[in-house]
Amino acid sequence: MAGLDRRAFLSLLGAAALLPAAKPALARPAVFPPADRELMVPVKGGRLYVRTNGVSANGRLPVLLLHGGPGGMHSTFHDPLELADERMVVLYDQLDSGRSDHPDDPANWTVARFADEIDAIAAALGLGRFHVLGHSWGATIALEWAARRPATLAGLVLASPFVSGKSWIADVAARRAALPADVQAVIDACEGTAPPPQATCDAAAGAFYAAFNRREPLPAMRKAYEAAQNLKLNEKLYVAMNGAGEFTQTGTLKDYDGEPLLARLDGTRTLFVIGQYDETRIATVAAFAEQVPSAEFAVIPGAAHGIFNDRPDESVAVVRGFLRRQDALAQKDVPASQPAKPRNP
């Protein structure tokens, strides 16, 4: 919703708490869509794997999708690829992730350098104006980049965003406290000096993930694609920036605070979206949205942190509608909104 006021915000919280579980996600395509184009884009520290699908025409601007992690991969966006029926969709793996180069240099693992990757990709593809969607850690990068107020930004989607280490770990603690007492006790023991067997700890953590990270199983086509492409989480990068797990942060992001950047965003071009059962809570993200005047805010019923996996139809529909509205706004500035011709790979 646009322009959240306090009354609307409180009404939203009450309604969200009463929402019934949404219907299970529909069956998805059997095969992960192949890329229309693939290229390796040079950036500081190495090269990024980039793939595109679809063509932008008739005022439909490209959208660049930033995966979570740190250390995740582009395959998490199998469902938003549906947007390629009306615009170019750009997926990529961040440095040291997926099919991109893995220089394994911690000097590269800064939010600012990851944000610089966006400009490098846009230049390589010859993009003019375009949209950016970041999910989770990807939203951290998107926020950092958008706060620079780049002229190329047409629309910004911050999905299940990690905005600050402090707010994130507070929300995870609150979600953890909502688990059954016996599960909480196991998690506590696993963090103690004499932890139970690893399988026991994994099962307790799995209960948290099943409730708040991903409530629906991964599609078979995504599993097959990741296996064929050898895509998997870069655990070293994840641990260095986040920590060993979701419950405590020991990495560099524990002290990250992107909240002051919210004031620099253009609210008329910004959407915050979150799952009903997300790891980061509705109240937290709604409060972030309130700091961005005129920003839109949406909750995906029945979804946890993996909104596109849990409720793909609803999540893609929300994003599609927002991007179309931003396309219309961009038409008021035709010279700036027309994408440049792509460069040869």
PDB file of C-alpha atoms in Angstrom, residues 17-288:
ATOM      1  CA  ALA A  17      -2.234 -11.712  12.263  1.00  0.00           C
ATOM      2  CA  LEU A  18      -5.666 -13.118  11.380  1.00  0.00           C
ATOM      3  CA  LEU A  19      -4.917 -14.214   7.836  1.00  0.00           C
ATOM      4  CA  PRO A  20      -5.598 -17.903   7.184  1.00  0.00           C
ATOM      5  CA  ALA A  21      -2.926 -20.036   5.611  1.00  0.00           C
ATOM      6  CA  ALA A  22      -3.045 -19.511   1.862  1.00  0.00           C
ATOM      7  CA  LYS A  23      -3.477 -22.362  -0.563  1.00  0.00           C
ATOM      8  CA  PRO A  24      -0.353 -24.355  -1.472  1.00  0.00           C
ATOM      9  CA  ALA A  25       1.746 -23.071  -4.348  1.00  0.00           C
ATOM     10  CA  LEU A  26       0.704 -24.263  -7.784  1.00  0.00           C
ATOM     11  CA  ALA A  27       2.836 -26.659  -9.779  1.00  0.00           C
ATOM     12  CA  ARG A  28       5.651 -24.829 -11.543  1.00  0.00           C
ATOM     13  CA  PRO A  29       7.323 -25.542 -14.917  1.00  0.00           C
ATOM     14  CA  ALA A  30       9.180 -28.843 -15.147  1.00  0.00           C
ATOM     15  CA  VAL A  31      12.400 -27.275 -16.480  1.00  0.00           C
ATOM     16  CA  PHE A  32      14.295 -24.159 -15.368  1.00  0.00           C
ATOM     17  CA  PRO A  33      14.047 -21.781 -18.350  1.00  0.00           C
ATOM     18  CA  PRO A  34      17.300 -21.590 -20.338  1.00  0.00           C
ATOM     19  CA  ALA A  35      18.921 -18.186 -20.759  1.00  0.00           C
ATOM     20  CA  ASP A  36      18.436 -16.134 -23.896  1.00  0.00           C
ATOM     21  CA  ARG A  37      21.903 -14.697 -23.361  1.00  0.00           C
ATOM     22  CA  GLU A  38      24.829 -15.396 -21.042  1.00  0.00           C
ATOM     23  CA  LEU A  39      27.966 -13.386 -20.420  1.00  0.00           C
ATOM     24  CA  MET A  40      30.751 -12.808 -17.917  1.00  0.00           C
ATOM     25  CA  VAL A  41      31.009  -9.210 -16.721  1.00  0.00           C
ATOM     26  CA  PRO A  42      34.301  -7.853 -15.309  1.00  0.00           C
ATOM     27  CA  VAL A  43      34.131  -6.179 -11.895  1.00  0.00           C
ATOM     28  CA  LYS A  44      36.648  -5.360  -9.204  1.00  0.00           C
ATOM     29  CA  GLY A  45      38.039  -8.709  -8.093  1.00  0.00           C
ATOM     30  CA  GLY A  46      36.837 -10.938 -10.935  1.00  0.00           C
ATOM     31  CA  ARG A  47      33.950 -11.599 -13.309  1.00  0.00           C
ATOM     32  CA  LEU A  48      30.213 -12.036 -12.762  1.00  0.00           C
ATOM     33  CA  TYR A  49      28.011 -14.619 -14.431  1.00  0.00           C
ATOM     34  CA  VAL A  50      25.029 -12.793 -15.948  1.00  0.00           C
ATOM     35  CA  ARG A  51      22.058 -14.220 -17.864  1.00  0.00           C
ATOM     36  CA  THR A  52      19.058 -12.526 -19.466  1.00  0.00           C
ATOM     37  CA  ASN A  53      15.612 -13.600 -20.593  1.00  0.00           C
ATOM     38  CA  GLY A  54      13.031 -11.643 -22.520  1.00  0.00           C
ATOM     39  CA  VAL A  55      13.067  -8.346 -24.390  1.00  0.00           C
ATOM     40  CA  SER A  56      11.998  -4.953 -23.098  1.00  0.00           C
ATOM     41  CA  ALA A  57       9.695  -3.097 -25.483  1.00  0.00           C
ATOM     42  CA  ASN A  58       6.658  -0.829 -25.432  1.00  0.00           C
ATOM     43  CA  GLY A  59       7.850   0.978 -22.317  1.00  0.00           C
ATOM     44  CA  ARG A  60       8.481  -2.165 -20.248  1.00  0.00           C
ATOM     45  CA  LEU A  61      11.860  -1.559 -18.620  1.00  0.00           C
ATOM     46  CA  PRO A  62      14.351  -4.320 -17.687  1.00  0.00           C
ATOM     47  CA  VAL A  63      14.511  -5.651 -14.134  1.00  0.00           C
ATOM     48  CA  LEU A  64      17.723  -6.806 -12.426  1.00  0.00           C
ATOM     49  CA  LEU A  65      17.312  -9.369  -9.621  1.00  0.00           C
ATOM     50  CA  LEU A  66      19.758  -9.627  -6.680  1.00  0.00           C
ATOM     51  CA  HIS A  67      19.850 -12.955  -4.839  1.00  0.00           C
ATOM     52  CA  GLY A  68      20.192 -13.475  -1.108  1.00  0.00           C
ATOM     53  CA  GLY A  69      22.918 -15.026   0.968  1.00  0.00           C
ATOM     54  CA  PRO A  70      25.586 -13.773   1.202  1.00  0.00           C
ATOM     55  CA  GLY A  71      26.839 -16.537  -1.034  1.00  0.00           C
ATOM     56  CA  GLY A  72      23.504 -17.506  -2.598  1.00  0.00           C
ATOM     57  CA  MET A  73      22.778 -17.927  -6.304  1.00  0.00           C
ATOM     58  CA  HIS A  74      20.542 -16.716  -9.106  1.00  0.00           C
ATOM     59  CA  SER A  75      18.475 -19.928  -9.184  1.00  0.00           C
ATOM     60  CA  THR A  76      16.315 -18.634  -6.323  1.00  0.00           C
ATOM     61  CA  PHE A  77      14.549 -16.456  -8.900  1.00  0.00           C
ATOM     62  CA  HIS A  78      13.042 -19.245 -11.001  1.00  0.00           C
ATOM     63  CA  ASP A  79       9.526 -17.849 -10.577  1.00  0.00           C
ATOM     64  CA  PRO A  80      10.203 -14.131 -11.244  1.00  0.00           C
ATOM     65  CA  LEU A  81      11.553 -15.268 -14.621  1.00  0.00           C
ATOM     66  CA  GLU A  82       7.871 -15.276 -15.593  1.00  0.00           C
ATOM     67  CA  LEU A  83       8.243 -11.496 -15.882  1.00  0.00           C
ATOM     68  CA  ALA A  84      10.267 -12.128 -19.058  1.00  0.00           C
ATOM     69  CA  ASP A  85       6.970 -12.406 -20.942  1.00  0.00           C
ATOM     70  CA  GLU A  86       6.892  -8.594 -21.042  1.00  0.00           C
ATOM     71  CA  ARG A  87      10.380  -7.294 -20.193  1.00  0.00           C
ATOM     72  CA  MET A  88      14.039  -8.269 -19.973  1.00  0.00           C
ATOM     73  CA  VAL A  89      14.819 -10.097 -16.748  1.00  0.00           C
ATOM     74  CA  VAL A  90      18.472 -10.090 -15.667  1.00  0.00           C
ATOM     75  CA  LEU A  91      19.778 -12.697 -13.228  1.00  0.00           C
ATOM     76  CA  TYR A  92      23.353 -12.861 -11.999  1.00  0.00           C
ATOM     77  CA  ASP A  93      25.577 -14.399  -9.356  1.00  0.00           C
ATOM     78  CA  GLN A  94      27.428 -12.015  -7.077  1.00  0.00           C
ATOM     79  CA  LEU A  95      31.209 -12.330  -6.895  1.00  0.00           C
ATOM     80  CA  ASP A  96      32.264 -15.502  -5.062  1.00  0.00           C
ATOM     81  CA  SER A  97      28.784 -16.925  -5.619  1.00  0.00           C
ATOM     82  CA  GLY A  98      27.290 -19.409  -8.070  1.00  0.00           C
ATOM     83  CA  ARG A  99      28.870 -19.391 -11.531  1.00  0.00           C
ATOM     84  CA  SER A 100      30.735 -16.124 -11.033  1.00  0.00           C
ATOM     85  CA  ASP A 101      34.463 -16.078 -10.315  1.00  0.00           C
ATOM     86  CA  HIS A 102      35.537 -17.148  -6.827  1.00  0.00           C
ATOM     87  CA  PRO A 103      38.671 -15.125  -5.996  1.00  0.00           C
ATOM     88  CA  ASP A 104      38.043 -15.919  -2.313  1.00  0.00           C
ATOM     89  CA  ASP A 105      39.385 -12.562  -1.180  1.00  0.00           C
ATOM     90  CA  PRO A 106      37.638 -11.115   1.916  1.00  0.00           C
ATOM     91  CA  ALA A 107      38.670  -7.639   0.763  1.00  0.00           C
ATOM     92  CA  ASN A 108      35.883  -7.940  -1.826  1.00  0.00           C
ATOM     93  CA  TRP A 109      33.216  -8.777   0.732  1.00  0.00           C
ATOM     94  CA  THR A 110      31.864  -5.297   1.429  1.00  0.00           C
ATOM     95  CA  VAL A 111      28.344  -4.028   0.815  1.00  0.00           C
ATOM     96  CA  ALA A 112      29.619  -1.061  -1.201  1.00  0.00           C
ATOM     97  CA  ARG A 113      31.644  -3.237  -3.582  1.00  0.00           C
ATOM     98  CA  PHE A 114      28.707  -5.593  -4.109  1.00  0.00           C
ATOM     99  CA  ALA A 115      26.562  -2.526  -4.894  1.00  0.00           C
ATOM    100  CA  ASP A 116      29.095  -1.443  -7.525  1.00  0.00           C
ATOM    101  CA  GLU A 117      28.348  -4.677  -9.403  1.00  0.00           C
ATOM    102  CA  ILE A 118      24.956  -3.282 -10.436  1.00  0.00           C
ATOM    103  CA  ASP A 119      26.490  -0.464 -12.465  1.00  0.00           C
ATOM    104  CA  ALA A 120      28.953  -2.849 -14.097  1.00  0.00           C
ATOM    105  CA  ILE A 121      26.152  -5.157 -15.237  1.00  0.00           C
ATOM    106  CA  ALA A 122      24.056  -2.264 -16.531  1.00  0.00           C
ATOM    107  CA  ALA A 123      27.004  -0.964 -18.536  1.00  0.00           C
ATOM    108  CA  ALA A 124      27.783  -4.387 -19.991  1.00  0.00           C
ATOM    109  CA  LEU A 125      24.184  -4.876 -21.108  1.00  0.00           C
ATOM    110  CA  GLY A 126      23.794  -1.307 -22.317  1.00  0.00           C
ATOM    111  CA  LEU A 127      20.841  -0.630 -20.027  1.00  0.00           C
ATOM    112  CA  GLY A 128      19.400   2.847 -19.671  1.00  0.00           C
ATOM    113  CA  ARG A 129      16.684   3.008 -17.024  1.00  0.00           C
ATOM    114  CA  PHE A 130      15.903  -0.263 -15.243  1.00  0.00           C
ATOM    115  CA  HIS A 131      14.293  -1.716 -12.143  1.00  0.00           C
ATOM    116  CA  VAL A 132      16.120  -3.446  -9.298  1.00  0.00           C
ATOM    117  CA  LEU A 133      14.700  -6.165  -7.050  1.00  0.00           C
ATOM    118  CA  GLY A 134      16.743  -7.420  -4.129  1.00  0.00           C
ATOM    119  CA  HIS A 135      15.695 -10.264  -1.844  1.00  0.00           C
ATOM    120  CA  SER A 136      17.019 -10.644   1.727  1.00  0.00           C
ATOM    121  CA  TRP A 137      20.782  -9.905   1.556  1.00  0.00           C
ATOM    122  CA  GLY A 138      20.184  -8.881  -2.056  1.00  0.00           C
ATOM    123  CA  ALA A 139      17.895  -6.152  -0.716  1.00  0.00           C
ATOM    124  CA  THR A 140      20.806  -4.874   1.379  1.00  0.00           C
ATOM    125  CA  ILE A 141      22.821  -4.394  -1.796  1.00  0.00           C
ATOM    126  CA  ALA A 142      19.834  -2.872  -3.616  1.00  0.00           C
ATOM    127  CA  LEU A 143      19.257  -0.413  -0.762  1.00  0.00           C
ATOM    128  CA  GLU A 144      22.914   0.608  -0.703  1.00  0.00           C
ATOM    129  CA  TRP A 145      22.889   1.216  -4.463  1.00  0.00           C
ATOM    130  CA  ALA A 146      19.512   2.968  -4.612  1.00  0.00           C
ATOM    131  CA  ALA A 147      20.533   5.330  -1.793  1.00  0.00           C
ATOM    132  CA  ARG A 148      23.111   6.758  -4.200  1.00  0.00           C
ATOM    133  CA  ARG A 149      20.108   8.040  -6.202  1.00  0.00           C
ATOM    134  CA  PRO A 150      21.364   6.726  -9.569  1.00  0.00           C
ATOM    135  CA  ALA A 151      19.674   8.259 -12.599  1.00  0.00           C
ATOM    136  CA  THR A 152      19.266   4.772 -14.055  1.00  0.00           C
ATOM    137  CA  LEU A 153      16.928   3.564 -11.292  1.00  0.00           C
ATOM    138  CA  ALA A 154      13.294   3.286 -12.424  1.00  0.00           C
ATOM    139  CA  GLY A 155      11.838   1.164  -9.626  1.00  0.00           C
ATOM    140  CA  LEU A 156      13.115  -0.504  -6.442  1.00  0.00           C
ATOM    141  CA  VAL A 157      11.735  -3.631  -4.775  1.00  0.00           C
ATOM    142  CA  LEU A 158      13.095  -4.524  -1.333  1.00  0.00           C
ATOM    143  CA  ALA A 159      11.818  -8.050  -0.679  1.00  0.00           C
ATOM    144  CA  SER A 160      12.139  -9.540   2.824  1.00  0.00           C
ATOM    145  CA  PRO A 161      14.969  -7.052   3.336  1.00  0.00           C
ATOM    146  CA  PHE A 162      17.989  -7.274   5.619  1.00  0.00           C
ATOM    147  CA  VAL A 163      18.297  -3.586   6.553  1.00  0.00           C
ATOM    148  CA  SER A 164      20.414  -3.800   9.690  1.00  0.00           C
ATOM    149  CA  GLY A 165      22.091  -6.500  11.722  1.00  0.00           C
ATOM    150  CA  LYS A 166      20.450  -5.254  14.907  1.00  0.00           C
ATOM    151  CA  SER A 167      16.880  -5.374  13.588  1.00  0.00           C
ATOM    152  CA  TRP A 168      17.403  -8.695  11.824  1.00  0.00           C
ATOM    153  CA  ILE A 169      18.725 -10.571  14.834  1.00  0.00           C
ATOM    154  CA  ALA A 170      15.976  -9.071  17.029  1.00  0.00           C
ATOM    155  CA  ASP A 171      13.339 -10.421  14.638  1.00  0.00           C
ATOM    156  CA  VAL A 172      14.997 -13.842  14.468  1.00  0.00           C
ATOM    157  CA  ALA A 173      15.020 -13.942  18.279  1.00  0.00           C
ATOM    158  CA  ALA A 174      11.317 -13.111  18.364  1.00  0.00           C
ATOM    159  CA  ARG A 175      10.541 -15.806  15.785  1.00  0.00           C
ATOM    160  CA  ARG A 176      12.645 -18.295  17.721  1.00  0.00           C
ATOM    161  CA  ALA A 177      10.680 -17.499  20.894  1.00  0.00           C
ATOM    162  CA  ALA A 178       7.495 -18.477  19.035  1.00  0.00           C
ATOM    163  CA  LEU A 179       8.720 -22.047  18.485  1.00  0.00           C
ATOM    164  CA  PRO A 180       7.580 -24.870  20.798  1.00  0.00           C
ATOM    165  CA  ALA A 181       9.388 -24.835  24.136  1.00  0.00           C
ATOM    166  CA  ASP A 182      11.100 -28.171  23.538  1.00  0.00           C
ATOM    167  CA  VAL A 183      12.520 -26.962  20.203  1.00  0.00           C
ATOM    168  CA  GLN A 184      13.779 -23.774  21.832  1.00  0.00           C
ATOM    169  CA  ALA A 185      15.453 -25.842  24.532  1.00  0.00           C
ATOM    170  CA  VAL A 186      17.332 -27.873  21.944  1.00  0.00           C
ATOM    171  CA  ILE A 187      18.472 -24.725  20.129  1.00  0.00           C
ATOM    172  CA  ASP A 188      19.683 -23.283  23.427  1.00  0.00           C
ATOM    173  CA  ALA A 189      21.587 -26.478  24.171  1.00  0.00           C
ATOM    174  CA  CYS A 190      23.133 -26.460  20.708  1.00  0.00           C
ATOM    175  CA  GLU A 191      24.571 -23.038  21.451  1.00  0.00           C
ATOM    176  CA  GLY A 192      25.966 -24.163  24.808  1.00  0.00           C
ATOM    177  CA  THR A 193      29.306 -25.633  25.778  1.00  0.00           C
ATOM    178  CA  ALA A 194      28.089 -29.256  25.597  1.00  0.00           C
ATOM    179  CA  PRO A 195      25.822 -29.411  22.543  1.00  0.00           C
ATOM    180  CA  PRO A 196      23.797 -32.501  21.647  1.00  0.00           C
ATOM    181  CA  PRO A 197      24.549 -34.490  18.469  1.00  0.00           C
ATOM    182  CA  GLN A 198      24.661 -32.464  15.263  1.00  0.00           C
ATOM    183  CA  ALA A 199      21.631 -34.286  13.857  1.00  0.00           C
ATOM    184  CA  THR A 200      19.597 -33.132  16.846  1.00  0.00           C
ATOM    185  CA  CYS A 201      20.710 -29.542  16.361  1.00  0.00           C
ATOM    186  CA  ASP A 202      19.984 -29.700  12.635  1.00  0.00           C
ATOM    187  CA  ALA A 203      16.461 -30.952  13.334  1.00  0.00           C
ATOM    188  CA  ALA A 204      15.763 -28.077  15.731  1.00  0.00           C
ATOM    189  CA  ALA A 205      17.119 -25.523  13.284  1.00  0.00           C
ATOM    190  CA  GLY A 206      15.045 -27.199  10.601  1.00  0.00           C
ATOM    191  CA  ALA A 207      11.909 -26.512  12.610  1.00  0.00           C
ATOM    192  CA  PHE A 208      12.759 -22.802  12.536  1.00  0.00           C
ATOM    193  CA  TYR A 209      13.465 -22.851   8.802  1.00  0.00           C
ATOM    194  CA  ALA A 210      10.240 -24.730   8.059  1.00  0.00           C
ATOM    195  CA  ALA A 211       8.232 -22.124   9.929  1.00  0.00           C
ATOM    196  CA  PHE A 212       9.940 -18.895   8.919  1.00  0.00           C
ATOM    197  CA  ASN A 213      12.389 -19.437   6.056  1.00  0.00           C
ATOM    198  CA  ARG A 214      10.664 -21.646   3.490  1.00  0.00           C
ATOM    199  CA  ARG A 215       7.278 -23.289   4.092  1.00  0.00           C
ATOM    200  CA  GLU A 216       7.015 -25.115   0.756  1.00  0.00           C
ATOM    201  CA  PRO A 217       9.508 -27.626  -0.711  1.00  0.00           C
ATOM    202  CA  LEU A 218      11.911 -26.569  -3.432  1.00  0.00           C
ATOM    203  CA  PRO A 219      10.612 -27.330  -6.938  1.00  0.00           C
ATOM    204  CA  ALA A 220      12.200 -30.344  -8.596  1.00  0.00           C
ATOM    205  CA  MET A 221      13.177 -28.233 -11.609  1.00  0.00           C
ATOM    206  CA  ARG A 222      15.189 -25.877  -9.391  1.00  0.00           C
ATOM    207  CA  LYS A 223      16.967 -28.808  -7.725  1.00  0.00           C
ATOM    208  CA  ALA A 224      17.804 -30.270 -11.133  1.00  0.00           C
ATOM    209  CA  TYR A 225      19.062 -26.930 -12.453  1.00  0.00           C
ATOM    210  CA  GLU A 226      21.265 -26.320  -9.432  1.00  0.00           C
ATOM    211  CA  ALA A 227      22.708 -29.809  -9.653  1.00  0.00           C
ATOM    212  CA  ALA A 228      23.450 -29.431 -13.368  1.00  0.00           C
ATOM    213  CA  GLN A 229      25.053 -26.007 -12.868  1.00  0.00           C
ATOM    214  CA  ASN A 230      26.826 -26.987  -9.630  1.00  0.00           C
ATOM    215  CA  LEU A 231      25.130 -24.142  -7.789  1.00  0.00           C
ATOM    216  CA  LYS A 232      25.366 -24.147  -4.012  1.00  0.00           C
ATOM    217  CA  LEU A 233      25.748 -21.751  -1.124  1.00  0.00           C
ATOM    218  CA  ASN A 234      29.248 -20.394  -0.602  1.00  0.00           C
ATOM    219  CA  GLU A 235      29.420 -21.249   3.082  1.00  0.00           C
ATOM    220  CA  LYS A 236      32.756 -19.489   3.645  1.00  0.00           C
ATOM    221  CA  LEU A 237      31.347 -16.184   2.368  1.00  0.00           C
ATOM    222  CA  TYR A 238      28.105 -16.697   4.300  1.00  0.00           C
ATOM    223  CA  VAL A 239      29.906 -17.378   7.574  1.00  0.00           C
ATOM    224  CA  ALA A 240      32.336 -14.477   7.090  1.00  0.00           C
ATOM    225  CA  MET A 241      29.576 -11.933   6.553  1.00  0.00           C
ATOM    226  CA  ASN A 242      26.679 -13.407   8.527  1.00  0.00           C
ATOM    227  CA  GLY A 243      27.820 -16.179  10.839  1.00  0.00           C
ATOM    228  CA  ALA A 244      27.410 -19.914  11.184  1.00  0.00           C
ATOM    229  CA  GLY A 245      23.594 -19.797  11.288  1.00  0.00           C
ATOM    230  CA  GLU A 246      20.462 -17.705  11.561  1.00  0.00           C
ATOM    231  CA  PHE A 247      20.315 -17.358  15.339  1.00  0.00           C
ATOM    232  CA  THR A 248      23.473 -15.376  16.007  1.00  0.00           C
ATOM    233  CA  GLN A 249      25.492 -13.008  13.875  1.00  0.00           C
ATOM    234  CA  THR A 250      29.242 -13.124  14.211  1.00  0.00           C
ATOM    235  CA  GLY A 251      30.177 -11.889  10.735  1.00  0.00           C
ATOM    236  CA  THR A 252      30.744  -8.402   9.386  1.00  0.00           C
ATOM    237  CA  LEU A 253      27.023  -7.757   8.841  1.00  0.00           C
ATOM    238  CA  LYS A 254      26.264  -7.837  12.559  1.00  0.00           C
ATOM    239  CA  ASP A 255      27.322  -4.184  12.737  1.00  0.00           C
ATOM    240  CA  TYR A 256      25.802  -3.161   9.415  1.00  0.00           C
ATOM    241  CA  ASP A 257      23.135  -0.452   9.665  1.00  0.00           C
ATOM    242  CA  GLY A 258      21.409   0.571   6.457  1.00  0.00           C
ATOM    243  CA  GLU A 259      18.492   2.268   8.199  1.00  0.00           C
ATOM    244  CA  PRO A 260      19.912   5.799   7.675  1.00  0.00           C
ATOM    245  CA  LEU A 261      19.895   5.055   3.924  1.00  0.00           C
ATOM    246  CA  LEU A 262      16.102   4.774   3.884  1.00  0.00           C
ATOM    247  CA  ALA A 263      15.800   8.570   4.031  1.00  0.00           C
ATOM    248  CA  ARG A 264      17.666   8.815   0.724  1.00  0.00           C
ATOM    249  CA  LEU A 265      15.217   6.638  -1.214  1.00  0.00           C
ATOM    250  CA  ASP A 266      12.607   7.955  -3.615  1.00  0.00           C
ATOM    251  CA  GLY A 267       9.416   6.582  -2.077  1.00  0.00           C
ATOM    252  CA  THR A 268       7.416   7.023  -5.258  1.00  0.00           C
ATOM    253  CA  ARG A 269       9.661   4.375  -6.827  1.00  0.00           C
ATOM    254  CA  THR A 270       9.961   1.975  -3.883  1.00  0.00           C
ATOM    255  CA  LEU A 271       8.103  -1.192  -2.833  1.00  0.00           C
ATOM    256  CA  PHE A 272       8.680  -3.144   0.363  1.00  0.00           C
ATOM    257  CA  VAL A 273       7.304  -6.697   0.279  1.00  0.00           C
ATOM    258  CA  ILE A 274       7.424  -9.393   2.954  1.00  0.00           C
ATOM    259  CA  GLY A 275       5.978 -12.800   3.749  1.00  0.00           C
ATOM    260  CA  GLN A 276       3.333 -13.229   6.434  1.00  0.00           C
ATOM    261  CA  TYR A 277       5.640 -15.621   8.316  1.00  0.00           C
ATOM    262  CA  ASP A 278       8.930 -14.030   7.254  1.00  0.00           C
ATOM    263  CA  GLU A 279      12.070 -14.196   9.385  1.00  0.00           C
ATOM    264  CA  THR A 280      11.970 -10.414   9.505  1.00  0.00           C
ATOM    265  CA  ARG A 281       8.616  -9.407  10.961  1.00  0.00           C
ATOM    266  CA  ILE A 282       5.823  -7.412   9.353  1.00  0.00           C
ATOM    267  CA  ALA A 283       6.044  -4.693  12.015  1.00  0.00           C
ATOM    268  CA  THR A 284       9.759  -4.206  11.378  1.00  0.00           C
ATOM    269  CA  VAL A 285       9.501  -3.839   7.604  1.00  0.00           C
ATOM    270  CA  ALA A 286       6.369  -1.706   7.856  1.00  0.00           C
ATOM    271  CA  ALA A 287       8.318   0.646  10.132  1.00  0.00           C
ATOM    272  CA  PHE A 288      11.073   0.814   7.526  1.00  0.00           C
TER     273      PHE A 288
END
